Coordinates of C-alpha atoms in Angstrom, one line a residue:
Chain T
X1 CA 227.3 -154.4 72.8
X2 CA 229.7 -155.5 70.1
X3 CA 233.1 -156.7 71.5
X4 CA 235.4 -153.8 70.5
X5 CA 238.1 -152.7 72.8
X6 CA 240.3 -149.7 72.1
X7 CA 243.5 -149.2 74.0
X8 CA 244.7 -147.0 75.5
X9 CA 241.6 -144.9 76.5
X10 CA 243.7 -141.8 77.0
X11 CA 247.2 -141.0 76.0
X12 CA 249.4 -137.9 76.3
X13 CA 252.6 -137.8 74.3
X14 CA 255.1 -135.3 73.0
X15 CA 255.6 -134.0 69.5
X16 CA 257.8 -136.2 67.4
X17 CA 257.3 -139.5 69.4
X18 CA 255.7 -142.6 67.8
X19 CA 252.3 -143.6 69.0
X20 CA 250.3 -146.8 68.4
X21 CA 246.7 -147.2 69.1
X22 CA 245.1 -150.6 69.2
X23 CA 241.6 -151.8 68.3
X24 CA 240.7 -155.4 69.3
X25 CA 237.5 -157.1 68.3
X26 CA 235.9 -160.4 69.4
X27 CA 233.2 -160.4 66.7
X28 CA 235.3 -161.9 63.8
X29 CA 234.1 -159.1 61.5
X30 CA 236.0 -158.7 58.3
X31 CA 236.1 -154.9 58.1
X32 CA 237.8 -152.6 60.6
X33 CA 238.1 -148.8 60.4
X34 CA 239.9 -145.9 62.1
X35 CA 238.3 -142.5 62.4
X36 CA 239.3 -139.3 64.0
X37 CA 236.9 -136.8 65.6
X38 CA 237.7 -133.2 66.0
X39 CA 235.5 -130.3 67.1
X40 CA 233.6 -128.9 64.2
X41 CA 234.5 -131.8 61.9
X42 CA 232.5 -134.8 62.8
X43 CA 234.2 -138.1 62.2
X44 CA 236.6 -138.6 59.3
X45 CA 237.9 -141.9 58.0
X46 CA 241.7 -142.4 58.3
X47 CA 242.3 -146.0 57.1
X48 CA 240.3 -149.1 56.9
X49 CA 241.0 -152.8 56.5
X50 CA 239.0 -155.4 54.5
X51 CA 240.9 -158.4 55.7
X52 CA 244.2 -159.5 57.2
X53 CA 247.0 -157.5 55.6
X54 CA 244.5 -155.7 53.3
X55 CA 244.2 -152.0 54.1
X56 CA 243.3 -148.9 52.2
X57 CA 243.4 -145.1 52.8
X58 CA 240.5 -143.0 53.9
X59 CA 239.8 -139.3 53.7
X60 CA 242.6 -138.1 56.1
X61 CA 245.4 -140.7 55.9
X62 CA 248.5 -138.5 55.8
X63 CA 250.7 -139.0 58.8
X64 CA 249.1 -142.4 59.7
X65 CA 249.8 -146.0 59.0
X66 CA 247.9 -149.1 59.9
X67 CA 248.5 -152.8 60.2
X68 CA 246.4 -155.9 60.5
X69 CA 248.2 -159.1 61.1
X70 CA 245.3 -160.8 62.7
X71 CA 241.5 -160.6 62.1
X72 CA 240.9 -159.3 65.6
X73 CA 243.5 -156.6 65.8
X74 CA 243.8 -153.3 63.8
X75 CA 246.7 -151.0 64.8
X76 CA 246.9 -147.3 64.0
X77 CA 250.4 -145.8 64.1
X78 CA 251.5 -142.2 64.2
X79 CA 255.1 -142.4 63.2
X80 CA 256.0 -139.0 64.5
X81 CA 253.1 -137.4 66.3
X82 CA 252.2 -133.8 65.7
X83 CA 250.0 -131.4 67.6
X84 CA 247.5 -131.5 64.7
X85 CA 246.9 -135.2 65.5
X86 CA 245.5 -134.3 68.9
X87 CA 242.0 -135.8 68.5
X88 CA 239.6 -138.6 69.6
X89 CA 240.2 -141.7 67.6
X90 CA 237.4 -144.2 67.0
X91 CA 237.6 -147.8 65.8
X92 CA 234.7 -149.4 64.1
X93 CA 233.9 -152.8 62.7
X94 CA 231.5 -154.3 60.2
X95 CA 230.6 -157.4 58.4
X96 CA 230.4 -157.8 54.6
X97 CA 230.3 -154.6 52.6
X98 CA 227.1 -153.0 51.4
X99 CA 223.9 -155.0 51.7
X100 CA 220.7 -154.0 53.3
X101 CA 221.7 -154.6 56.9
X102 CA 223.5 -151.9 58.9
X103 CA 226.0 -153.5 61.3
X104 CA 228.6 -150.9 61.9
X105 CA 229.8 -151.0 65.5
X106 CA 232.0 -148.3 67.2
X107 CA 234.5 -148.6 70.0
X108 CA 234.5 -146.1 72.9
X109 CA 237.3 -144.0 71.5
X110 CA 240.9 -143.0 72.5
X111 CA 241.6 -139.4 73.5
X112 CA 245.1 -138.6 72.2
X113 CA 246.8 -135.4 73.2
X114 CA 250.1 -134.4 71.5
X115 CA 251.9 -131.7 73.4
Chain Q
X1 CA 233.2 -135.9 46.1
X2 CA 230.3 -136.4 48.4
X3 CA 229.7 -133.9 51.1
X4 CA 227.3 -133.6 54.0
X5 CA 226.3 -130.3 55.6
X6 CA 224.6 -129.7 58.9
X7 CA 223.8 -126.0 59.1
X8 CA 222.7 -125.9 62.7
X9 CA 225.7 -126.2 65.1
X10 CA 223.4 -126.1 68.1
X11 CA 219.7 -126.6 68.7
X12 CA 217.5 -126.5 71.8
X13 CA 214.1 -128.0 72.6
X14 CA 211.8 -128.1 75.5
X15 CA 211.1 -131.5 77.0
X16 CA 208.1 -133.2 75.4
X17 CA 208.3 -130.9 72.4
X18 CA 209.3 -131.7 68.8
X19 CA 212.5 -130.6 67.1
X20 CA 213.9 -131.0 63.6
X21 CA 217.5 -131.2 62.7
X22 CA 218.6 -130.4 59.2
X23 CA 221.0 -132.1 56.9
X24 CA 221.8 -131.6 53.2
X25 CA 224.2 -133.6 51.1
X26 CA 225.7 -133.6 47.7
X27 CA 226.3 -136.6 45.5
X28 CA 226.1 -137.6 41.9
X29 CA 225.0 -141.2 42.8
X30 CA 221.5 -142.4 42.6
X31 CA 221.8 -145.2 45.1
X32 CA 223.1 -144.5 48.5
X33 CA 222.3 -144.7 52.2
X34 CA 221.8 -141.9 54.7
X35 CA 222.1 -142.1 58.5
X36 CA 221.6 -140.2 61.7
X37 CA 223.9 -141.1 64.6
X38 CA 223.7 -139.9 68.1
X39 CA 226.7 -139.3 70.3
X40 CA 225.9 -138.6 74.0
X41 CA 228.6 -137.3 76.4
X42 CA 229.8 -140.9 76.8
X43 CA 231.2 -140.6 73.3
X44 CA 229.5 -143.8 72.2
X45 CA 228.2 -143.6 68.6
X46 CA 224.7 -144.8 68.3
X47 CA 222.8 -145.4 65.1
X48 CA 219.4 -143.6 65.3
X49 CA 217.9 -144.2 61.9
X50 CA 218.8 -145.3 58.4
X51 CA 217.3 -144.5 55.0
X52 CA 217.9 -146.2 51.7
X53 CA 217.8 -143.7 48.8
X54 CA 215.8 -146.0 46.6
X55 CA 213.0 -146.1 49.1
X56 CA 210.5 -143.3 48.9
X57 CA 209.0 -144.0 52.3
X58 CA 210.5 -142.1 55.1
X59 CA 212.1 -144.2 57.8
X60 CA 210.8 -144.1 61.3
X61 CA 212.1 -145.5 64.6
X62 CA 209.7 -144.9 67.5
X63 CA 210.0 -141.1 68.3
X64 CA 212.5 -140.5 65.5
X65 CA 211.5 -140.0 61.9
X66 CA 213.1 -138.5 58.8
X67 CA 212.0 -136.3 56.0
X68 CA 213.9 -137.5 53.0
X69 CA 213.7 -135.3 49.9
X70 CA 215.9 -137.0 47.3
X71 CA 215.5 -134.3 44.6
X72 CA 216.4 -131.6 47.1
X73 CA 219.2 -133.8 48.6
X74 CA 217.7 -133.1 52.1
X75 CA 217.5 -135.5 55.0
X76 CA 216.1 -134.0 58.2
X77 CA 215.6 -135.7 61.5
X78 CA 212.5 -135.1 63.6
X79 CA 212.5 -136.0 67.2
X80 CA 209.0 -136.1 68.8
X81 CA 208.2 -135.9 72.5
X82 CA 211.8 -135.0 73.3
X83 CA 213.3 -136.5 76.4
X84 CA 216.2 -135.4 78.5
X85 CA 218.1 -138.4 77.3
X86 CA 217.9 -137.1 73.8
X87 CA 220.5 -134.4 74.6
X88 CA 223.5 -135.3 72.5
X89 CA 225.5 -134.5 69.4
X90 CA 223.7 -135.7 66.3
X91 CA 225.6 -136.5 63.1
X92 CA 224.2 -137.0 59.6
X93 CA 226.1 -139.4 57.5
X94 CA 226.2 -140.6 53.9
X95 CA 227.4 -143.8 52.3
X96 CA 227.6 -145.0 48.7
X97 CA 225.4 -148.0 48.0
X98 CA 228.4 -150.2 47.0
X99 CA 230.8 -149.0 49.6
X100 CA 231.8 -150.8 52.8
X101 CA 229.7 -150.0 55.8
X102 CA 232.3 -147.9 57.4
X103 CA 233.0 -145.7 54.4
X104 CA 230.8 -142.9 55.8
X105 CA 230.9 -139.2 55.1
X106 CA 229.8 -137.4 58.2
X107 CA 228.5 -133.9 58.7
X108 CA 229.9 -131.7 61.4
X109 CA 227.2 -132.4 63.8
X110 CA 224.4 -130.6 65.7
X111 CA 224.5 -130.3 69.5
X112 CA 221.0 -130.8 70.8
X113 CA 220.1 -129.5 74.3
X114 CA 216.8 -130.6 76.0
X115 CA 215.4 -128.2 78.6
X116 CA 213.3 -129.6 81.4

């Protein structure tokens, strides 16, 4: 299994509080991604990073920010959590873009509940 | 914008039988990739099979095969000799040819149950 660790595994927080989720990799992969998974929606891309301090928005980026100060860590921050951000959050990593090989690895997910 | 549609929220199959999960997609691109991912109750996302749009031959991986119809924008997954361990959510996904590997568009998923 690829070395991807998401922390925490579970978190319960209150509306309006800031929350930071961490994704840590030991594979030295260039690309890192954050998804959210909601019932009836599959996975949707929030933000991704293509290098240290290089990030871009995905499909559902409103209300989220990210940072990547080191190759191995990609942080997802909810500045002021809302109940609509209750979801399972997945981190994923990959090597170079495109190409014929498929090397996208997923973490185990973080269950976030905003009350 | 690209979209992926899975029209079967739930499916059921008898152990050892064959089941086909449907997926349609919409894109204006001619080169792209299509995937099927499996998500068991453990939540782990597992790549089942992958298809490059420029390849006419349907991809196969052991008991898993696809029926890729590019003109119809259809990408169905066939599971043969179903096993209890195949019970999971299955997601169809699309990616542009030039996009990074994580820039996927997922369908909403099909929950597959396998009856003993």
